[in-house]
PDB file of C-alpha atoms and ligand atoms in Angstrom:
ATOM      1  CA  MET W  18     130.652 148.696  54.277  1.00 74.00           C
ATOM      2  CA  ALA W  19     129.656 151.746  56.405  1.00 91.00           C
ATOM      3  CA  VAL W  20     129.483 151.232  60.213  1.00 97.00           C
ATOM      4  CA  GLU W  21     125.753 149.610  62.138  1.00 98.00           C
ATOM      5  CA  ARG W  22     123.892 149.815  64.908  1.00 98.00           C
ATOM      6  CA  THR W  23     121.846 146.507  65.405  1.00 98.00           C
ATOM      7  CA  PHE W  24     119.343 145.292  67.734  1.00 99.00           C
ATOM      8  CA  ALA W  25     119.553 142.467  69.815  1.00 99.00           C
ATOM      9  CA  ILE W  26     117.505 139.732  72.106  1.00 99.00           C
ATOM     10  CA  ALA W  27     118.696 137.444  74.559  1.00 99.00           C
ATOM     11  CA  LYS W  28     115.124 135.724  74.593  1.00 99.00           C
ATOM     12  CA  PRO W  29     113.877 134.559  77.561  1.00 99.00           C
ATOM     13  CA  ASP W  30     115.383 130.665  77.684  1.00 99.00           C
ATOM     14  CA  SER W  31     118.667 132.563  77.244  1.00 99.00           C
ATOM     15  CA  VAL W  32     118.398 134.446  80.352  1.00 98.00           C
ATOM     16  CA  LYS W  33     116.489 131.922  82.361  1.00 98.00           C
ATOM     17  CA  ASN W  34     118.534 128.845  81.641  1.00 98.00           C
ATOM     18  CA  GLY W  35     121.961 130.955  82.094  1.00 98.00           C
ATOM     19  CA  HIS W  36     123.181 131.641  79.343  1.00 98.00           C
ATOM     20  CA  LEU W  37     123.294 135.652  78.641  1.00 98.00           C
ATOM     21  CA  GLY W  38     127.345 135.938  80.060  1.00 98.00           C
ATOM     22  CA  GLU W  39     128.054 133.292  77.467  1.00 98.00           C
ATOM     23  CA  ILE W  40     126.046 135.153  74.909  1.00 98.00           C
ATOM     24  CA  ILE W  41     127.746 138.751  75.888  1.00 98.00           C
ATOM     25  CA  THR W  42     131.146 136.751  75.451  1.00 98.00           C
ATOM     26  CA  ALA W  43     129.960 135.468  72.170  1.00 98.00           C
ATOM     27  CA  ILE W  44     129.083 139.276  70.912  1.00 98.00           C
ATOM     28  CA  GLU W  45     132.058 140.830  72.528  1.00 98.00           C
ATOM     29  CA  GLN W  46     134.172 138.083  70.660  1.00 98.00           C
ATOM     30  CA  SER W  47     133.178 137.937  67.091  1.00 98.00           C
ATOM     31  CA  GLY W  48     135.053 141.616  67.756  1.00 98.00           C
ATOM     32  CA  LEU W  49     130.866 143.661  67.968  1.00 98.00           C
ATOM     33  CA  LYS W  50     130.838 146.687  70.519  1.00 98.00           C
ATOM     34  CA  ILE W  51     127.318 146.521  72.981  1.00 98.00           C
ATOM     35  CA  VAL W  52     126.141 150.071  72.806  1.00 98.00           C
ATOM     36  CA  GLY W  53     123.463 149.444  74.723  1.00 98.00           C
ATOM     37  CA  LEU W  54     122.602 147.063  77.375  1.00 98.00           C
ATOM     38  CA  LYS W  55     119.614 146.611  79.865  1.00 98.00           C
ATOM     39  CA  MET W  56     116.940 143.761  80.971  1.00 98.00           C
ATOM     40  CA  THR W  57     113.425 144.166  80.716  1.00 98.00           C
ATOM     41  CA  GLN W  58     110.445 141.756  80.378  1.00 98.00           C
ATOM     42  CA  LEU W  59     107.990 141.867  77.571  1.00 98.00           C
ATOM     43  CA  THR W  60     104.005 142.633  78.006  1.00 99.00           C
ATOM     44  CA  PRO W  61     101.525 141.652  75.506  1.00 99.00           C
ATOM     45  CA  ALA W  62     101.332 145.022  73.596  1.00 99.00           C
ATOM     46  CA  ILE W  63     104.691 145.748  73.411  1.00 98.00           C
ATOM     47  CA  CYS W  64     106.244 141.838  72.299  1.00 99.00           C
ATOM     48  CA  LYS W  65     102.772 142.613  69.780  1.00 98.00           C
ATOM     49  CA  GLY W  66     103.896 146.049  68.655  1.00 98.00           C
ATOM     50  CA  PHE W  67     108.107 145.014  68.818  1.00 99.00           C
ATOM     51  CA  TYR W  68     106.888 141.914  66.493  1.00 98.00           C
ATOM     52  CA  HIS W  69     104.864 143.719  63.846  1.00 98.00           C
ATOM     53  CA  GLU W  70     104.674 141.936  61.064  1.00 98.00           C
ATOM     54  CA  HIS W  71     103.904 138.579  62.846  1.00 98.00           C
ATOM     55  CA  VAL W  72     100.820 139.171  64.674  1.00 98.00           C
ATOM     56  CA  THR W  73      98.906 137.350  61.388  1.00 98.00           C
ATOM     57  CA  LYS W  74     101.198 135.262  60.974  1.00 98.00           C
ATOM     58  CA  GLY W  75      99.656 130.609  63.484  1.00 98.00           C
ATOM     59  CA  PHE W  76     102.741 131.150  65.041  1.00 98.00           C
ATOM     60  CA  TYR W  77     102.233 134.615  66.818  1.00 98.00           C
ATOM     61  CA  LYS W  78     100.459 133.035  70.138  1.00 98.00           C
ATOM     62  CA  GLU W  79     103.199 131.140  70.786  1.00 98.00           C
ATOM     63  CA  LEU W  80     105.390 133.173  70.005  1.00 98.00           C
ATOM     64  CA  GLU W  81     103.728 135.643  71.740  1.00 99.00           C
ATOM     65  CA  ASP W  82     103.612 133.428  75.601  1.00 99.00           C
ATOM     66  CA  PHE W  83     107.353 132.807  75.213  1.00 99.00           C
ATOM     67  CA  MET W  84     108.603 135.905  74.511  1.00 99.00           C
ATOM     68  CA  THR W  85     106.786 137.769  77.572  1.00 99.00           C
ATOM     69  CA  GLU W  86     107.589 134.457  80.025  1.00 98.00           C
ATOM     70  CA  GLY W  87     109.821 135.977  81.581  1.00 98.00           C
ATOM     71  CA  PRO W  88     113.468 138.666  81.747  1.00 99.00           C
ATOM     72  CA  VAL W  89     114.828 139.082  79.009  1.00 99.00           C
ATOM     73  CA  ALA W  90     118.038 141.569  78.480  1.00 99.00           C
ATOM     74  CA  ILE W  91     118.084 143.710  75.278  1.00 99.00           C
ATOM     75  CA  MET W  92     120.812 145.016  73.338  1.00 99.00           C
ATOM     76  CA  VAL W  93     122.544 147.245  70.442  1.00 98.00           C
ATOM     77  CA  LEU W  94     125.248 146.147  68.840  1.00 99.00           C
ATOM     78  CA  GLU W  95     127.764 148.666  66.613  1.00 98.00           C
ATOM     79  CA  GLY W  96     130.522 147.292  64.315  1.00 98.00           C
ATOM     80  CA  GLU W  97     131.139 147.141  60.356  1.00 98.00           C
ATOM     81  CA  ASN W  98     127.889 145.324  59.009  1.00 98.00           C
ATOM     82  CA  ALA W  99     126.963 144.789  62.575  1.00 98.00           C
ATOM     83  CA  ILE W 100     123.047 143.645  60.782  1.00 98.00           C
ATOM     84  CA  LEU W 101     124.390 140.612  59.237  1.00 98.00           C
ATOM     85  CA  ARG W 102     127.656 139.403  61.366  1.00 98.00           C
ATOM     86  CA  TRP W 103     125.152 139.458  64.413  1.00 98.00           C
ATOM     87  CA  ARG W 104     122.548 137.511  62.534  1.00 98.00           C
ATOM     88  CA  GLU W 105     125.379 134.947  61.481  1.00 98.00           C
ATOM     89  CA  LEU W 106     126.225 134.933  65.142  1.00 98.00           C
ATOM     90  CA  MET W 107     122.829 133.901  66.338  1.00 98.00           C
ATOM     91  CA  GLY W 108     122.740 131.110  63.485  1.00 98.00           C
ATOM     92  CA  ALA W 109     119.411 130.071  61.493  1.00 98.00           C
ATOM     93  CA  THR W 110     115.792 130.837  62.879  1.00 98.00           C
ATOM     94  CA  ASN W 111     115.319 127.340  63.257  1.00 98.00           C
ATOM     95  CA  PRO W 112     118.840 126.038  66.174  1.00 98.00           C
ATOM     96  CA  GLU W 113     118.149 122.155  64.275  1.00 98.00           C
ATOM     97  CA  LYS W 114     119.303 123.785  60.405  1.00 98.00           C
ATOM     98  CA  ALA W 115     122.015 126.473  62.547  1.00 98.00           C
ATOM     99  CA  ASP W 116     125.685 126.292  61.705  1.00 98.00           C
ATOM    100  CA  ALA W 117     127.634 124.311  64.603  1.00 98.00           C
ATOM    101  CA  GLY W 118     129.034 127.371  67.305  1.00 98.00           C
ATOM    102  CA  THR W 119     126.694 129.510  66.683  1.00 98.00           C
ATOM    103  CA  LEU W 120     124.099 130.685  69.708  1.00 99.00           C
ATOM    104  CA  ARG W 121     120.786 129.739  68.348  1.00 98.00           C
ATOM    105  CA  LYS W 122     122.616 125.857  67.885  1.00 98.00           C
ATOM    106  CA  ARG W 123     124.083 126.220  71.030  1.00 98.00           C
ATOM    107  CA  PHE W 124     121.459 127.673  72.834  1.00 98.00           C
ATOM    108  CA  GLY W 125     118.447 127.182  71.305  1.00 98.00           C
ATOM    109  CA  ALA W 126     115.528 124.365  71.476  1.00 98.00           C
ATOM    110  CA  ASN W 127     113.865 124.623  68.452  1.00 98.00           C
ATOM    111  CA  ILE W 128     112.390 127.023  65.595  1.00 98.00           C
ATOM    112  CA  GLY W 129     110.124 128.613  68.375  1.00 98.00           C
ATOM    113  CA  ARG W 130     112.412 129.099  71.479  1.00 98.00           C
ATOM    114  CA  ASN W 131     115.824 130.056  69.581  1.00 98.00           C
ATOM    115  CA  ALA W 132     117.401 131.479  72.689  1.00 99.00           C
ATOM    116  CA  THR W 133     117.807 134.769  70.132  1.00 99.00           C
ATOM    117  CA  HIS W 134     116.778 137.748  67.805  1.00 99.00           C
ATOM    118  CA  GLY W 135     118.610 140.076  65.520  1.00 99.00           C
ATOM    119  CA  SER W 136     117.026 142.899  63.342  1.00 99.00           C
ATOM    120  CA  ASP W 137     116.716 141.610  59.716  1.00 98.00           C
ATOM    121  CA  ALA W 138     117.674 144.499  57.889  1.00 98.00           C
ATOM    122  CA  PRO W 139     118.855 148.505  58.058  1.00 98.00           C
ATOM    123  CA  GLU W 140     115.292 149.378  58.500  1.00 98.00           C
ATOM    124  CA  SER W 141     113.869 146.624  60.831  1.00 98.00           C
ATOM    125  CA  ALA W 142     117.362 147.659  62.778  1.00 98.00           C
ATOM    126  CA  LYS W 143     116.151 150.916  63.122  1.00 98.00           C
ATOM    127  CA  PHE W 144     112.184 151.185  64.587  1.00 98.00           C
ATOM    128  CA  GLU W 145     113.896 147.759  66.397  1.00 98.00           C
ATOM    129  CA  VAL W 146     116.876 149.869  68.351  1.00 98.00           C
ATOM    130  CA  SER W 147     114.518 152.913  68.802  1.00 98.00           C
ATOM    131  CA  TYR W 148     111.144 150.753  70.069  1.00 98.00           C
ATOM    132  CA  PHE W 149     113.796 149.749  73.348  1.00 98.00           C
ATOM    133  CA  PHE W 150     116.256 152.348  73.194  1.00 98.00           C
ATOM    134  CA  ASN W 151     116.598 156.062  73.807  1.00 98.00           C
ATOM    135  CA  ALA W 152     119.386 158.698  72.438  1.00 96.00           C
ATOM    136  CA  PHE W 153     120.300 158.435  76.533  1.00 97.00           C
ATOM    137  CA  GLU W 154     120.755 154.540  76.897  1.00 98.00           C
ATOM    138  CA  GLN W 155     123.182 154.391  73.523  1.00 97.00           C
ATOM    139  CA  MET W 156     126.833 155.554  73.564  1.00 98.00           C
TER     140      MET W 156
HETATM  141  N1  LIG C  12     108.358 131.689  64.700  1.00 57.85           N
HETATM  142  C1  LIG C  12     108.853 130.683  65.655  1.00 57.85           C
HETATM  143  N2  LIG C  12     107.599 129.807  64.838  1.00 57.85           N
HETATM  144  C2  LIG C  12     108.167 130.530  63.256  1.00 57.85           C
HETATM  145  C3  LIG C  12     108.250 130.933  62.786  1.00 57.85           C
HETATM  146  C4  LIG C  12     109.235 131.869  64.108  1.00 57.85           C
HETATM  147  O1  LIG C  12     107.583 130.178  66.818  1.00 57.85           O
HETATM  148  O2  LIG C  12     107.552 129.056  62.488  1.00 57.85           O
HETATM  149  C5  LIG C  12     109.475 132.646  66.068  1.00 57.85           C
HETATM  150  C6  LIG C  12     110.418 132.300  66.684  1.00 57.85           C
HETATM  151  O3  LIG C  12     110.846 132.482  67.346  1.00 57.85           O
HETATM  152  C7  LIG C  12     111.611 133.689  65.815  1.00 57.85           C
HETATM  153  C8  LIG C  12     110.176 135.020  65.756  1.00 57.85           C
HETATM  154  O4  LIG C  12     109.765 134.473  65.502  1.00 57.85           O
HETATM  155  O5  LIG C  12     112.343 133.757  66.143  1.00 57.85           O
HETATM  156  C9  LIG C  12     110.292 135.252  64.726  1.00 57.85           C
HETATM  157  O6  LIG C  12     110.645 134.626  63.303  1.00 57.85           O
HETATM  158  P1  LIG C  12     111.801 134.813  62.020  1.00 57.85           P
HETATM  159  O7  LIG C  12     110.773 134.502  60.592  1.00 57.85           O
HETATM  160  O8  LIG C  12     110.860 137.345  62.142  1.00 57.85           O
HETATM  161  O9  LIG C  12     113.045 134.795  62.557  1.00 57.85           O
HETATM  162  P2  LIG C  12     114.158 135.339  62.666  1.00 57.85           P
HETATM  163  O10 LIG C  12     114.540 136.755  61.948  1.00 57.85           O
HETATM  164  O11 LIG C  12     114.413 136.007  64.660  1.00 57.85           O
HETATM  165  O12 LIG C  12     114.932 134.359  62.376  1.00 57.85           O
HETATM  166 MG1  LIG C  13     113.111 138.185  61.961  1.00 57.85          MG
END
């Protein structure tokens, strides 16, 4: 398995509720390396571009309202099999169905407000990293 990079967000609920430090700690303790990190706040246009695969879905408006409601921390993570490892650390999309100890179980409130984002495949990881980070912002 090759070294991969993946894209992560500590969503607005995580930042607002003061869970950013714990999320970063969980990432570091898992052995994944943070090679890019910054704070930003999504606009509706940026959110639509990022979640392009979801814009036609019924939950999109609620998702956009949530994702733009406050600051987020965005990260590039690196490691062997990083895409799957970060998804496993986050847990299932619905916190109710997420395994104990996962970030979404610990910090997510419901399927919408679920604490974190992670890329789901090499192609989406590549797109999502480059959507938010230029070459000078990744170590
Ligand atoms: N989402 C939602 N309702 C749903 C499915 C998804 O509000 O029924 C939100 C949720 O915040 C989720 C995001 O939309 O994290 C993207 O959905 P996706 O299916 O890609 O889940 P993920 O890849 O984030 O686990
Ligand atoms: Mg997804």
